[in-house]
């Protein structure tokens, strides 16, 4: 039994699954998750230009159940389309942490794979999956809409087979990701989302959830306070 | 014994009518997305897409709740429509329609917006607050012509019972032929009530990130999807009962409700959206004028 505040919470592993149809439900849910994906496109670079044709009448993503969503709370996929500068990466991470699990990240274009043509840049985060768990990379400069849809289909088949679990990695190996983030943003880097708290609450802690970087975070962490609402008269 | 039978029959209807409404509403949601796709020359979603969406949203592993009122707000929003559904007669099932009447129904139709306002209020997201203030203003805009239309129809039939109205229309003539102006005004109000273009400023995906729904994740969004399917069903059945003579049998009934709901859906993708104040101005001018002239003819 873990605790959230004063309320005892039953963790998932302690629950016994007595329902004989549990596996059937699991498969149904995985199928539905793979057939219905809401996509938040964080269009950072030139790859964004390939998304409109993939969404509209020529290639029509909606026939695969993929549709754009505008707020991270409702989105399942975070599409990062192109190079991520250090400043942008902060926003990408904030957006990613606000999304609800299961959540998936797709890196489009060579820039997210290895920095692409910005490989020498001092201001660009080169390899996206050092900072976020990436499910599928779609390489190319830029990949055509066919390639984008291929990548999305790959993600669909991964989810359907129960292999789209990169989001759990973010909780289980939070120390690794946080370390890389701190390396770029400095030791006082902190997001509004309490990832460790979430990992505890949903019983997703791994051996590498805690480490030296989370200890650094604890030292520098300032408690979050609600923004004061003021009306200027 | 007869009373026991009638009570068990009523209970069965109260269970069965919302379930049926939900299923038909899902088909309407699919139709809405298919119409959008065909107008944009796309293929559109597969047949079970609304089901996939709802199952997926309810099966999210993490859920962000912003508090008790946030949870209750969604229940109120869905519950308002479920309550409205059992007041709407369908062929063979009246539910409690003969006891409720159309005035109760028009009260119930306001509950979902208020429930959503409660739920969104606790999220404390500025986008949500802007969205819900726009939504309530929009409700104020379309409710005035809607209430005038309801009042005019009740005046015409000298009754507030939907069952009585449907019986009268099936015996004599459809309401749309007897009061065409009220029917036109009703269609106008329906467009606003369903929140479709050009009156969907409170959703406004690009500017305020879908407005009231901005903090709704997982099962909350699933609740809103369920609500949307109820909303399509309620709006179309209400209009059918008031102006198109309800349904003598299921085939006729389904044909009519899908025809009615198809009109706002098709119009919806042809227009950009009005600003809130323009929407109020338009709603209070044209449909109100049409409805008042319609009432004058009815009297």
Short mmCIF file of C-alpha atoms in Angstrom, two decimals:
data_model
loop_
_atom_site.label_atom_id
_atom_site.label_comp_id
_atom_site.label_asym_id
_atom_site.label_seq_id
_atom_site.Cartn_x
_atom_site.Cartn_y
_atom_site.Cartn_z
CA UNK A 1 0.00 0.00 0.00
CA UNK A 2 1.41 3.34 -0.96
CA UNK A 3 -0.01 6.61 0.24
CA UNK A 4 -1.03 9.79 -1.49
CA UNK A 5 -1.49 12.42 1.17
CA UNK A 6 -3.60 10.67 3.76
CA UNK A 7 -5.44 8.46 1.30
CA UNK A 8 -4.15 4.89 1.03
CA UNK A 9 -3.83 3.88 -2.59
CA UNK A 10 -3.80 0.32 -3.77
CA UNK A 11 -0.93 -0.18 -6.13
CA UNK A 12 -1.45 -2.05 -9.34
CA UNK A 13 0.75 -5.03 -8.60
CA UNK A 14 -1.13 -5.74 -5.36
CA UNK A 15 -4.41 -6.06 -7.20
CA UNK A 16 -5.33 -9.59 -8.09
CA UNK A 17 -6.90 -9.93 -11.46
CA UNK A 18 -9.67 -12.41 -10.87
CA UNK A 19 -11.62 -11.61 -13.99
CA UNK A 20 -11.22 -14.53 -16.42
CA UNK A 21 -11.76 -12.10 -19.30
CA UNK A 22 -9.00 -9.73 -18.16
CA UNK A 23 -6.71 -10.67 -21.04
CA UNK A 24 -9.51 -10.18 -23.53
CA UNK A 25 -10.17 -6.71 -22.16
CA UNK A 26 -6.45 -5.93 -22.30
CA UNK A 27 -6.31 -6.88 -25.93
CA UNK A 28 -9.44 -4.90 -26.71
CA UNK A 29 -7.95 -1.86 -25.01
CA UNK A 30 -4.64 -2.24 -26.83
CA UNK A 31 -6.52 -2.55 -30.11
CA UNK A 32 -8.57 0.58 -29.40
CA UNK A 33 -5.47 2.47 -28.31
CA UNK A 34 -3.74 1.60 -31.54
CA UNK A 35 -6.76 2.59 -33.63
CA UNK A 36 -7.40 5.92 -31.97
CA UNK A 37 -4.51 8.28 -31.57
CA UNK A 38 -4.73 11.98 -30.94
CA UNK A 39 -1.68 13.76 -32.18
CA UNK A 40 -0.07 16.86 -30.79
CA UNK A 41 2.38 18.18 -33.33
CA UNK A 42 5.10 20.27 -31.85
CA UNK A 43 6.23 21.73 -35.12
CA UNK A 44 9.71 22.90 -34.40
CA UNK A 45 11.28 22.67 -37.80
CA UNK A 46 10.79 22.17 -41.49
CA UNK A 47 9.33 18.64 -41.10
CA UNK A 48 6.04 20.27 -40.13
CA UNK A 49 5.48 21.06 -43.78
CA UNK A 50 4.98 17.36 -44.54
CA UNK A 51 2.18 16.99 -42.02
CA UNK A 52 -0.62 18.95 -43.73
CA UNK A 53 -0.57 16.67 -46.82
CA UNK A 54 -0.49 13.64 -44.52
CA UNK A 55 -3.55 14.91 -42.66
CA UNK A 56 -5.63 16.30 -45.51
CA UNK A 57 -7.23 14.82 -48.59
CA UNK A 58 -4.17 13.34 -50.27
CA UNK A 59 -3.13 10.88 -47.57
CA UNK A 60 -5.87 11.35 -44.93
CA UNK A 61 -4.60 10.19 -41.55
CA UNK A 62 -8.12 10.09 -40.12
CA UNK A 63 -8.81 6.80 -41.90
CA UNK A 64 -6.21 5.31 -39.53
CA UNK A 65 -7.92 6.95 -36.56
CA UNK A 66 -5.25 9.60 -36.15
CA UNK A 67 -6.42 13.13 -35.70
CA UNK A 68 -4.80 16.34 -34.52
CA UNK A 69 -5.47 17.58 -30.99
CA UNK A 70 -4.41 20.92 -29.68
CA UNK A 71 -3.86 20.43 -25.99
CA UNK A 72 -1.32 18.07 -24.40
CA UNK A 73 -3.87 16.80 -21.89
CA UNK A 74 -5.84 15.05 -24.62
CA UNK A 75 -3.02 14.02 -26.90
CA UNK A 76 -1.50 10.54 -27.19
CA UNK A 77 1.32 11.21 -29.63
CA UNK A 78 3.84 14.00 -29.41
CA UNK A 79 5.25 14.65 -32.84
CA UNK A 80 8.52 16.51 -32.77
CA UNK A 81 9.12 17.57 -36.31
CA UNK A 82 12.61 18.81 -36.74
CA UNK A 83 15.49 20.29 -34.84
CA UNK A 84 15.07 21.03 -31.16
CA UNK A 85 17.00 23.97 -29.84
CA UNK A 86 17.88 24.01 -26.16
CA UNK A 87 15.20 26.61 -25.51
CA UNK A 88 12.58 24.63 -27.43
CA UNK A 89 13.50 21.40 -25.69
CA UNK A 90 12.37 22.87 -22.36
CA UNK A 91 8.92 23.45 -23.84
CA UNK A 92 8.85 20.00 -25.44
CA UNK A 93 9.60 18.40 -22.07
CA UNK A 94 6.96 20.51 -20.32
CA UNK A 95 4.45 19.46 -22.98
CA UNK A 96 5.44 15.81 -22.76
CA UNK A 97 5.09 15.67 -19.00
CA UNK A 98 1.60 17.14 -19.15
CA UNK A 99 0.37 14.38 -21.46
CA UNK A 100 -1.51 11.44 -20.01
CA UNK A 101 -0.06 7.93 -20.24
CA UNK A 102 0.09 5.89 -22.37
CA UNK A 103 1.84 8.51 -24.44
CA UNK A 104 4.13 8.19 -27.39
CA UNK A 105 6.82 10.36 -28.92
CA UNK A 106 7.66 10.33 -32.58
CA UNK A 107 10.78 12.07 -33.82
CA UNK A 108 10.49 13.16 -37.42
CA UNK A 109 13.47 14.25 -39.56
CA UNK A 110 17.17 13.56 -39.20
CA UNK A 111 17.54 16.48 -36.80
CA UNK A 112 15.82 14.55 -34.03
CA UNK A 113 17.86 11.43 -34.75
CA UNK A 114 21.38 12.87 -34.63
CA UNK A 115 21.18 16.60 -35.07
CA UNK A 116 21.01 16.41 -38.86
CA UNK A 117 22.38 19.50 -40.53
CA UNK A 118 22.61 21.17 -37.12
CA UNK A 119 25.08 18.59 -35.80
CA UNK A 120 27.68 21.29 -35.16
CA UNK A 121 25.31 23.75 -33.56
CA UNK A 122 25.97 24.77 -29.95
CA UNK A 123 22.32 25.59 -29.33
CA UNK A 124 20.66 22.41 -30.58
CA UNK A 125 19.82 19.25 -28.68
CA UNK A 126 21.15 16.56 -31.02
CA UNK A 127 19.66 13.22 -29.97
CA UNK A 128 16.06 13.48 -28.85
CA UNK A 129 15.89 10.17 -27.02
CA UNK A 130 18.46 11.31 -24.51
CA UNK A 131 15.86 13.69 -23.13
CA UNK A 132 12.57 11.94 -23.87
CA UNK A 133 11.73 8.28 -24.56
CA UNK A 134 11.14 8.16 -28.30
CA UNK A 135 8.91 5.39 -29.65
CA UNK A 136 9.52 5.75 -33.35
CA UNK A 137 11.99 7.75 -35.38
CA UNK A 138 11.15 8.69 -38.92
CA UNK A 139 14.41 9.56 -40.61
CA UNK A 140 14.77 11.68 -43.70
CA UNK A 141 15.37 15.28 -44.52
CA UNK A 142 12.45 15.70 -44.74
CA UNK A 143 10.52 12.38 -44.78
CA UNK A 144 7.68 12.28 -47.29
CA UNK A 145 4.08 11.90 -46.07
CA UNK A 146 4.22 8.22 -47.07
CA UNK A 147 7.15 7.77 -44.70
CA UNK A 148 5.31 9.63 -41.94
CA UNK A 149 2.34 7.32 -42.34
CA UNK A 150 4.65 4.30 -42.41
CA UNK A 151 6.09 5.44 -39.10
CA UNK A 152 2.65 5.92 -37.61
CA UNK A 153 1.64 2.46 -38.79
CA UNK A 154 4.75 1.05 -37.13
CA UNK A 155 3.70 2.72 -33.91
CA UNK A 156 0.18 1.31 -34.32
CA UNK A 157 1.46 -2.23 -34.69
CA UNK A 158 3.78 -1.72 -31.70
CA UNK A 159 0.89 -0.61 -29.52
CA UNK A 160 -1.32 -3.43 -30.71
CA UNK A 161 1.36 -5.97 -29.82
CA UNK A 162 1.91 -4.37 -26.42
CA UNK A 163 5.36 -3.04 -27.32
CA UNK A 164 4.61 0.70 -27.22
CA UNK A 165 5.92 1.07 -23.69
CA UNK A 166 8.53 3.79 -24.03
CA UNK A 167 6.50 6.06 -21.72
CA UNK A 168 7.11 3.63 -18.85
CA UNK A 169 10.82 4.02 -19.48
CA UNK A 170 10.56 7.70 -18.61
CA UNK A 171 9.31 6.80 -15.15
CA UNK A 172 11.57 3.79 -14.67
CA UNK A 173 14.77 5.53 -15.78
CA UNK A 174 13.88 9.08 -14.80
CA UNK A 175 17.32 9.67 -13.35
CA UNK A 176 18.96 9.13 -16.75
CA UNK A 177 16.64 11.50 -18.59
CA UNK A 178 16.77 14.09 -15.82
CA UNK A 179 20.57 13.92 -15.85
CA UNK A 180 20.72 14.73 -19.54
CA UNK A 181 18.20 17.52 -19.07
CA UNK A 182 20.21 18.98 -16.18
CA UNK A 183 23.34 18.78 -18.31
CA UNK A 184 21.74 21.16 -20.78
CA UNK A 185 19.61 23.39 -18.60
CA UNK A 186 21.65 23.59 -15.43
CA UNK A 187 21.18 22.06 -12.01
CA UNK A 188 18.16 24.14 -11.06
CA UNK A 189 16.05 22.66 -13.85
CA UNK A 190 12.57 21.84 -12.61
CA UNK A 191 9.22 21.18 -14.26
CA UNK A 192 5.77 21.75 -12.79
CA UNK A 193 4.96 18.04 -13.12
CA UNK A 194 6.13 15.88 -10.23
CA UNK A 195 7.35 12.89 -12.25
CA UNK A 196 8.65 11.00 -9.21
CA UNK A 197 5.33 11.48 -7.45
CA UNK A 198 3.49 10.15 -10.48
CA UNK A 199 5.83 7.17 -10.70
CA UNK A 200 5.10 6.38 -7.05
CA UNK A 201 1.37 6.89 -7.43
CA UNK A 202 0.99 4.67 -10.48
CA UNK A 203 3.53 2.13 -9.25
CA UNK A 204 5.90 2.67 -12.16
CA UNK A 205 9.09 3.09 -10.18
CA UNK A 206 12.16 1.30 -11.43
CA UNK A 207 15.62 0.85 -10.03
CA UNK A 208 16.87 3.88 -11.90
CA UNK A 209 14.03 6.22 -11.02
CA UNK A 210 16.22 7.68 -8.28
CA UNK A 211 19.86 8.59 -8.51
CA UNK A 212 22.26 11.43 -8.15
CA UNK A 213 20.33 13.65 -10.54
CA UNK A 214 17.05 13.29 -8.70
CA UNK A 215 18.97 14.16 -5.52
CA UNK A 216 20.22 17.30 -7.26
CA UNK A 217 16.63 18.04 -8.21
CA UNK A 218 15.53 17.68 -4.59
CA UNK A 219 18.18 20.12 -3.47
CA UNK A 220 17.14 22.78 -5.94
CA UNK A 221 13.44 22.10 -6.04
CA UNK A 222 11.23 24.98 -5.05
CA UNK A 223 7.67 24.16 -4.04
CA UNK A 224 5.18 25.05 -6.71
CA UNK A 225 2.73 27.73 -5.80
CA UNK A 226 -0.41 28.67 -7.65
CA UNK A 227 -0.03 31.79 -9.72
CA UNK A 228 -1.73 34.75 -8.13
CA UNK A 229 -4.58 36.03 -10.25
CA UNK A 230 -4.74 39.77 -10.40
CA UNK A 231 -6.95 42.11 -12.33
CA UNK A 232 -5.18 45.29 -13.37
CA UNK A 233 -7.49 48.26 -13.06
CA UNK B 1 -50.72 -6.74 -10.90
CA UNK B 2 -51.28 -4.44 -13.81
CA UNK B 3 -49.51 -1.66 -11.96
CA UNK B 4 -46.51 -3.92 -11.29
CA UNK B 5 -46.30 -4.70 -14.99
CA UNK B 6 -46.51 -1.07 -15.95
CA UNK B 7 -43.83 -0.12 -13.42
CA UNK B 8 -41.44 -2.83 -14.62
CA UNK B 9 -42.12 -1.77 -18.19
CA UNK B 10 -41.37 1.83 -17.31
CA UNK B 11 -38.12 0.83 -15.60
CA UNK B 12 -37.11 -1.18 -18.64
CA UNK B 13 -37.80 1.85 -20.82
CA UNK B 14 -35.80 4.14 -18.55
CA UNK B 15 -32.84 1.78 -18.92
CA UNK B 16 -33.26 1.06 -22.57
CA UNK B 17 -33.89 4.59 -23.88
CA UNK B 18 -30.51 6.11 -22.83
CA UNK B 19 -28.65 3.06 -24.15
CA UNK B 20 -30.39 3.35 -27.47
CA UNK B 21 -29.76 7.10 -27.52
CA UNK B 22 -26.07 6.49 -26.89
CA UNK B 23 -25.77 3.97 -29.72
CA UNK B 24 -27.65 6.19 -32.17
CA UNK B 25 -25.59 9.14 -30.98
CA UNK B 26 -22.38 7.24 -31.74
CA UNK B 27 -23.60 6.64 -35.28
CA UNK B 28 -24.38 10.35 -35.54
CA UNK B 29 -20.88 11.25 -34.40
CA UNK B 30 -19.53 8.92 -37.06
CA UNK B 31 -21.82 10.57 -39.61
CA UNK B 32 -20.57 14.00 -38.57
CA UNK B 33 -16.96 12.98 -39.11
CA UNK B 34 -17.77 11.20 -42.35
CA UNK B 35 -19.57 14.26 -43.73
CA UNK B 36 -16.59 16.40 -42.80
CA UNK B 37 -14.28 13.96 -44.54
CA UNK B 38 -16.36 13.74 -47.71
CA UNK B 39 -16.69 17.52 -47.95
CA UNK B 40 -12.91 17.76 -47.72
CA UNK B 41 -12.49 14.89 -50.21
CA UNK B 42 -11.08 12.51 -47.66
CA UNK B 43 -12.02 8.94 -46.85
CA UNK B 44 -12.81 9.57 -43.22
CA UNK B 45 -12.71 7.40 -40.14
CA UNK B 46 -13.66 3.70 -40.06
CA UNK B 47 -17.09 2.63 -38.81
CA UNK B 48 -16.16 1.93 -35.20
CA UNK B 49 -13.97 5.00 -34.74
CA UNK B 50 -16.21 6.71 -32.11
CA UNK B 51 -16.12 3.50 -30.05
CA UNK B 52 -12.32 3.24 -30.35
CA UNK B 53 -11.99 6.83 -29.20
CA UNK B 54 -14.18 6.40 -26.15
CA UNK B 55 -12.61 3.08 -25.10
CA UNK B 56 -9.15 4.55 -25.50
CA UNK B 57 -9.96 7.66 -23.50
CA UNK B 58 -11.45 5.63 -20.65
CA UNK B 59 -8.45 3.28 -20.60
CA UNK B 60 -5.79 5.95 -20.06
CA UNK B 61 -3.32 4.85 -17.40
CA UNK B 62 -2.87 8.22 -15.73
CA UNK B 63 -5.69 10.62 -15.05
CA UNK B 64 -5.44 14.20 -13.92
CA UNK B 65 -8.36 15.26 -11.77
CA UNK B 66 -8.46 18.82 -10.54
CA UNK B 67 -10.83 18.07 -7.68
CA UNK B 68 -14.26 16.86 -6.73
CA UNK B 69 -16.23 19.45 -8.67
CA UNK B 70 -14.19 18.66 -11.76
CA UNK B 71 -15.30 15.01 -11.47
CA UNK B 72 -18.91 15.85 -10.69
CA UNK B 73 -19.18 18.45 -13.45
CA UNK B 74 -18.72 15.82 -16.14
CA UNK B 75 -21.28 13.52 -14.51
CA UNK B 76 -23.74 16.41 -14.39
CA UNK B 77 -23.08 17.19 -18.03
CA UNK B 78 -23.74 13.62 -19.18
CA UNK B 79 -26.56 13.16 -16.67
CA UNK B 80 -28.42 16.22 -17.93
CA UNK B 81 -28.65 14.66 -21.37
CA UNK B 82 -29.58 11.23 -20.00
CA UNK B 83 -32.41 12.91 -18.09
CA UNK B 84 -33.46 14.69 -21.27
CA UNK B 85 -33.45 11.44 -23.25
CA UNK B 86 -36.08 9.75 -21.06
CA UNK B 87 -38.37 12.72 -21.69
CA UNK B 88 -38.17 12.28 -25.46
CA UNK B 89 -40.70 9.79 -26.89
CA UNK B 90 -39.48 7.31 -29.49
CA UNK B 91 -41.71 4.82 -31.38
CA UNK B 92 -43.11 2.32 -28.89
CA UNK B 93 -41.49 3.94 -25.86
CA UNK B 94 -42.66 7.07 -24.12
CA UNK B 95 -40.53 6.88 -20.99
CA UNK B 96 -41.83 9.63 -18.73
CA UNK B 97 -42.51 11.95 -21.66
CA UNK B 98 -46.22 12.27 -20.93
CA UNK B 99 -45.45 13.36 -17.37
CA UNK B 100 -42.55 15.69 -18.06
CA UNK B 101 -43.55 17.76 -21.02
CA UNK B 102 -41.54 20.20 -23.01
CA UNK B 103 -40.95 22.79 -20.28
CA UNK B 104 -39.12 20.29 -18.08
CA UNK B 105 -37.17 19.24 -21.13
CA UNK B 106 -35.99 22.75 -21.91
CA UNK B 107 -34.76 23.05 -18.32
CA UNK B 108 -32.89 19.77 -18.62
CA UNK B 109 -31.19 20.93 -21.79
CA UNK B 110 -29.47 23.71 -19.86
CA UNK B 111 -27.97 21.37 -17.27
CA UNK B 112 -25.09 20.03 -19.42
CA UNK B 113 -23.63 23.48 -20.09
CA UNK B 114 -23.89 24.37 -16.42
CA UNK B 115 -22.31 21.07 -15.41
CA UNK B 116 -19.45 21.68 -17.78
CA UNK B 117 -19.05 25.20 -16.40
CA UNK B 118 -18.77 23.76 -12.89
CA UNK B 119 -16.20 21.19 -13.97
CA UNK B 120 -14.11 23.61 -16.00
CA UNK B 121 -14.26 26.22 -13.26
CA UNK B 122 -12.14 24.10 -10.98
CA UNK B 123 -9.42 23.51 -13.57
CA UNK B 124 -8.26 27.12 -13.15
CA UNK B 125 -6.92 27.13 -16.67
CA UNK B 126 -7.39 30.57 -18.25
CA UNK B 127 -8.18 29.03 -21.64
CA UNK B 128 -10.89 26.92 -20.04
CA UNK B 129 -12.37 29.92 -18.27
CA UNK B 130 -12.46 31.92 -21.49
CA UNK B 131 -14.03 28.95 -23.26
CA UNK B 132 -16.72 28.37 -20.68
CA UNK B 133 -17.63 32.05 -20.47
CA UNK B 134 -18.03 31.99 -24.23
CA UNK B 135 -20.07 28.80 -24.02
CA UNK B 136 -22.46 30.26 -21.47
CA UNK B 137 -22.82 33.44 -23.53
CA UNK B 138 -23.57 31.25 -26.54
CA UNK B 139 -26.18 29.42 -24.47
CA UNK B 140 -27.78 32.75 -23.65
CA UNK B 141 -27.76 33.54 -27.36
CA UNK B 142 -29.44 30.38 -28.66
CA UNK B 143 -31.76 29.81 -25.73
CA UNK B 144 -33.80 32.96 -26.38
CA UNK B 145 -34.96 31.88 -29.89
CA UNK B 146 -35.21 28.28 -28.70
CA UNK B 147 -37.55 29.17 -25.82
CA UNK B 148 -39.64 31.39 -28.09
CA UNK B 149 -39.95 28.51 -30.57
CA UNK B 150 -40.92 26.06 -27.80
CA UNK B 151 -43.44 28.54 -26.46
CA UNK B 152 -44.90 29.11 -29.94
CA UNK B 153 -45.23 25.39 -30.60
CA UNK B 154 -46.89 24.82 -27.23
CA UNK B 155 -49.25 27.71 -27.97
CA UNK B 156 -50.15 26.24 -31.33
CA UNK B 157 -50.97 22.79 -29.99
CA UNK B 158 -52.46 24.16 -26.75
CA UNK B 159 -50.37 21.54 -24.92
CA UNK B 160 -46.90 21.06 -23.46
CA UNK B 161 -46.88 17.29 -23.87
CA UNK B 162 -44.58 15.95 -26.57
CA UNK B 163 -46.66 12.76 -26.80
CA UNK B 164 -49.80 14.77 -27.48
CA UNK B 165 -48.02 16.90 -30.10
CA UNK B 166 -46.74 13.83 -31.94
CA UNK B 167 -50.17 12.19 -31.91
CA UNK B 168 -51.75 15.37 -33.27
CA UNK B 169 -49.13 15.71 -36.02
CA UNK B 170 -49.50 12.10 -37.10
CA UNK B 171 -53.30 12.48 -37.24
CA UNK B 172 -53.33 15.82 -39.05
CA UNK B 173 -50.27 17.47 -40.51
CA UNK B 174 -46.59 17.91 -39.64
CA UNK B 175 -45.73 20.96 -37.59
CA UNK B 176 -43.31 22.21 -40.22
CA UNK B 177 -46.23 22.81 -42.61
CA UNK B 178 -48.40 24.49 -40.02
CA UNK B 179 -45.71 26.76 -38.64
CA UNK B 180 -42.84 27.04 -41.15
CA UNK B 181 -41.43 30.22 -39.60
CA UNK B 182 -41.09 28.62 -36.19
CA UNK B 183 -39.49 25.58 -37.81
CA UNK B 184 -36.93 27.77 -39.57
CA UNK B 185 -36.13 29.62 -36.36
CA UNK B 186 -35.85 26.29 -34.57
CA UNK B 187 -33.32 25.05 -37.11
CA UNK B 188 -31.30 28.21 -36.55
CA UNK B 189 -31.32 27.68 -32.79
CA UNK B 190 -30.43 24.02 -33.33
CA UNK B 191 -27.23 25.05 -35.08
CA UNK B 192 -26.23 27.07 -32.04
CA UNK B 193 -27.36 24.41 -29.60
CA UNK B 194 -25.22 21.76 -31.23
CA UNK B 195 -22.30 24.16 -31.18
CA UNK B 196 -21.41 23.72 -34.81
CA UNK B 197 -19.93 26.27 -37.19
CA UNK B 198 -20.56 29.16 -37.55
CA UNK B 199 -21.46 29.17 -33.84
CA UNK B 200 -18.57 27.22 -32.34
CA UNK B 201 -16.49 30.07 -31.04
CA UNK B 202 -16.30 28.54 -27.57
CA UNK B 203 -14.45 25.49 -28.85
CA UNK B 204 -12.09 27.40 -31.18
CA UNK B 205 -9.26 24.83 -31.35
CA UNK B 206 -6.68 27.14 -32.80
CA UNK B 207 -7.08 30.16 -30.53
CA UNK B 208 -8.02 28.94 -27.07
CA UNK B 209 -6.96 25.29 -27.45
CA UNK B 210 -10.51 23.80 -27.52
CA UNK B 211 -11.78 26.08 -24.78
CA UNK B 212 -13.69 24.27 -22.03
CA UNK B 213 -12.00 20.95 -22.87
CA UNK B 214 -8.46 22.23 -22.39
CA UNK B 215 -7.81 20.44 -19.07
CA UNK B 216 -10.02 17.44 -19.79
CA UNK B 217 -7.94 14.32 -20.14
CA UNK B 218 -8.63 10.61 -20.23
CA UNK B 219 -11.98 9.68 -18.77
CA UNK B 220 -13.09 13.31 -18.53
CA UNK B 221 -12.64 13.71 -22.26
CA UNK B 222 -14.34 10.33 -22.69
CA UNK B 223 -17.29 11.71 -20.75
CA UNK B 224 -17.42 14.68 -23.06
CA UNK B 225 -17.35 12.35 -26.09
CA UNK B 226 -20.30 10.46 -24.60
CA UNK B 227 -22.00 13.77 -23.97
CA UNK B 228 -21.52 14.81 -27.57
CA UNK B 229 -23.22 11.70 -28.89
CA UNK B 230 -26.18 12.29 -26.54
CA UNK B 231 -26.28 15.89 -27.64
CA UNK B 232 -26.68 15.01 -31.32
CA UNK B 233 -29.43 12.53 -30.48
CA UNK B 234 -31.37 14.88 -28.18
CA UNK B 235 -31.23 17.81 -30.58
CA UNK B 236 -32.41 15.77 -33.55
CA UNK B 237 -35.19 13.90 -31.72
CA UNK B 238 -36.49 17.10 -30.17
CA UNK B 239 -36.69 18.81 -33.53
CA UNK B 240 -38.29 15.75 -35.10
CA UNK B 241 -40.93 15.58 -32.37
CA UNK B 242 -41.77 19.27 -32.57
CA UNK B 243 -41.92 19.75 -36.33
CA UNK B 244 -41.65 16.47 -38.22
CA UNK B 245 -44.35 14.45 -36.47
CA UNK B 246 -42.11 12.07 -34.52
CA UNK B 247 -42.06 8.57 -35.93
CA UNK B 248 -44.92 6.15 -36.48
CA UNK B 249 -42.41 3.32 -36.80
CA UNK B 250 -38.69 2.91 -36.28
CA UNK B 251 -37.75 3.18 -39.96
CA UNK B 252 -39.51 6.52 -40.35
CA UNK B 253 -38.13 7.75 -37.04
CA UNK B 254 -34.50 6.92 -37.87
CA UNK B 255 -34.84 8.43 -41.33
CA UNK B 256 -36.15 11.66 -39.83
CA UNK B 257 -33.62 12.06 -37.01
CA UNK B 258 -30.67 11.36 -39.28
CA UNK B 259 -32.05 13.80 -41.84
CA UNK B 260 -32.46 16.50 -39.20
CA UNK B 261 -29.00 16.04 -37.73
CA UNK B 262 -27.45 16.00 -41.17
CA UNK B 263 -28.55 19.59 -41.92
CA UNK B 264 -26.45 21.39 -39.26
CA UNK B 265 -23.57 18.97 -39.90
CA UNK B 266 -23.47 19.83 -43.60
CA UNK B 267 -23.79 23.56 -42.98
CA UNK B 268 -21.12 23.35 -40.32
CA UNK B 269 -18.17 22.86 -42.67
CA UNK B 270 -19.07 25.65 -45.06
CA UNK B 271 -18.57 28.61 -42.76
CA UNK B 272 -15.92 30.19 -40.60
CA UNK B 273 -17.01 31.13 -37.11
CA UNK B 274 -18.66 34.20 -35.67
CA UNK B 275 -17.28 36.03 -32.69
CA UNK B 276 -19.30 35.69 -29.48
CA UNK B 277 -20.86 39.14 -29.61
CA UNK B 278 -21.72 38.69 -33.29
CA UNK B 279 -23.30 35.35 -32.48
CA UNK B 280 -25.48 36.96 -29.79
CA UNK B 281 -26.41 39.75 -32.18
CA UNK B 282 -27.35 37.35 -34.96
CA UNK B 283 -29.18 34.91 -32.70
CA UNK B 284 -31.19 37.63 -31.03
CA UNK B 285 -32.03 39.27 -34.35
CA UNK B 286 -32.92 36.83 -37.11
CA UNK B 287 -34.26 33.67 -35.44
CA UNK B 288 -35.99 35.73 -32.75
CA UNK B 289 -37.63 37.87 -35.43
CA UNK B 290 -38.68 34.78 -37.42
CA UNK B 291 -40.01 33.08 -34.31
CA UNK B 292 -41.98 36.13 -33.16
CA UNK B 293 -43.58 36.52 -36.60
CA UNK B 294 -44.25 32.77 -36.47
CA UNK B 295 -46.00 33.16 -33.13
CA UNK B 296 -48.07 36.01 -34.55
CA UNK B 297 -49.27 33.67 -37.33
CA UNK B 298 -49.98 30.91 -34.82
CA UNK B 299 -52.13 33.16 -32.63
#
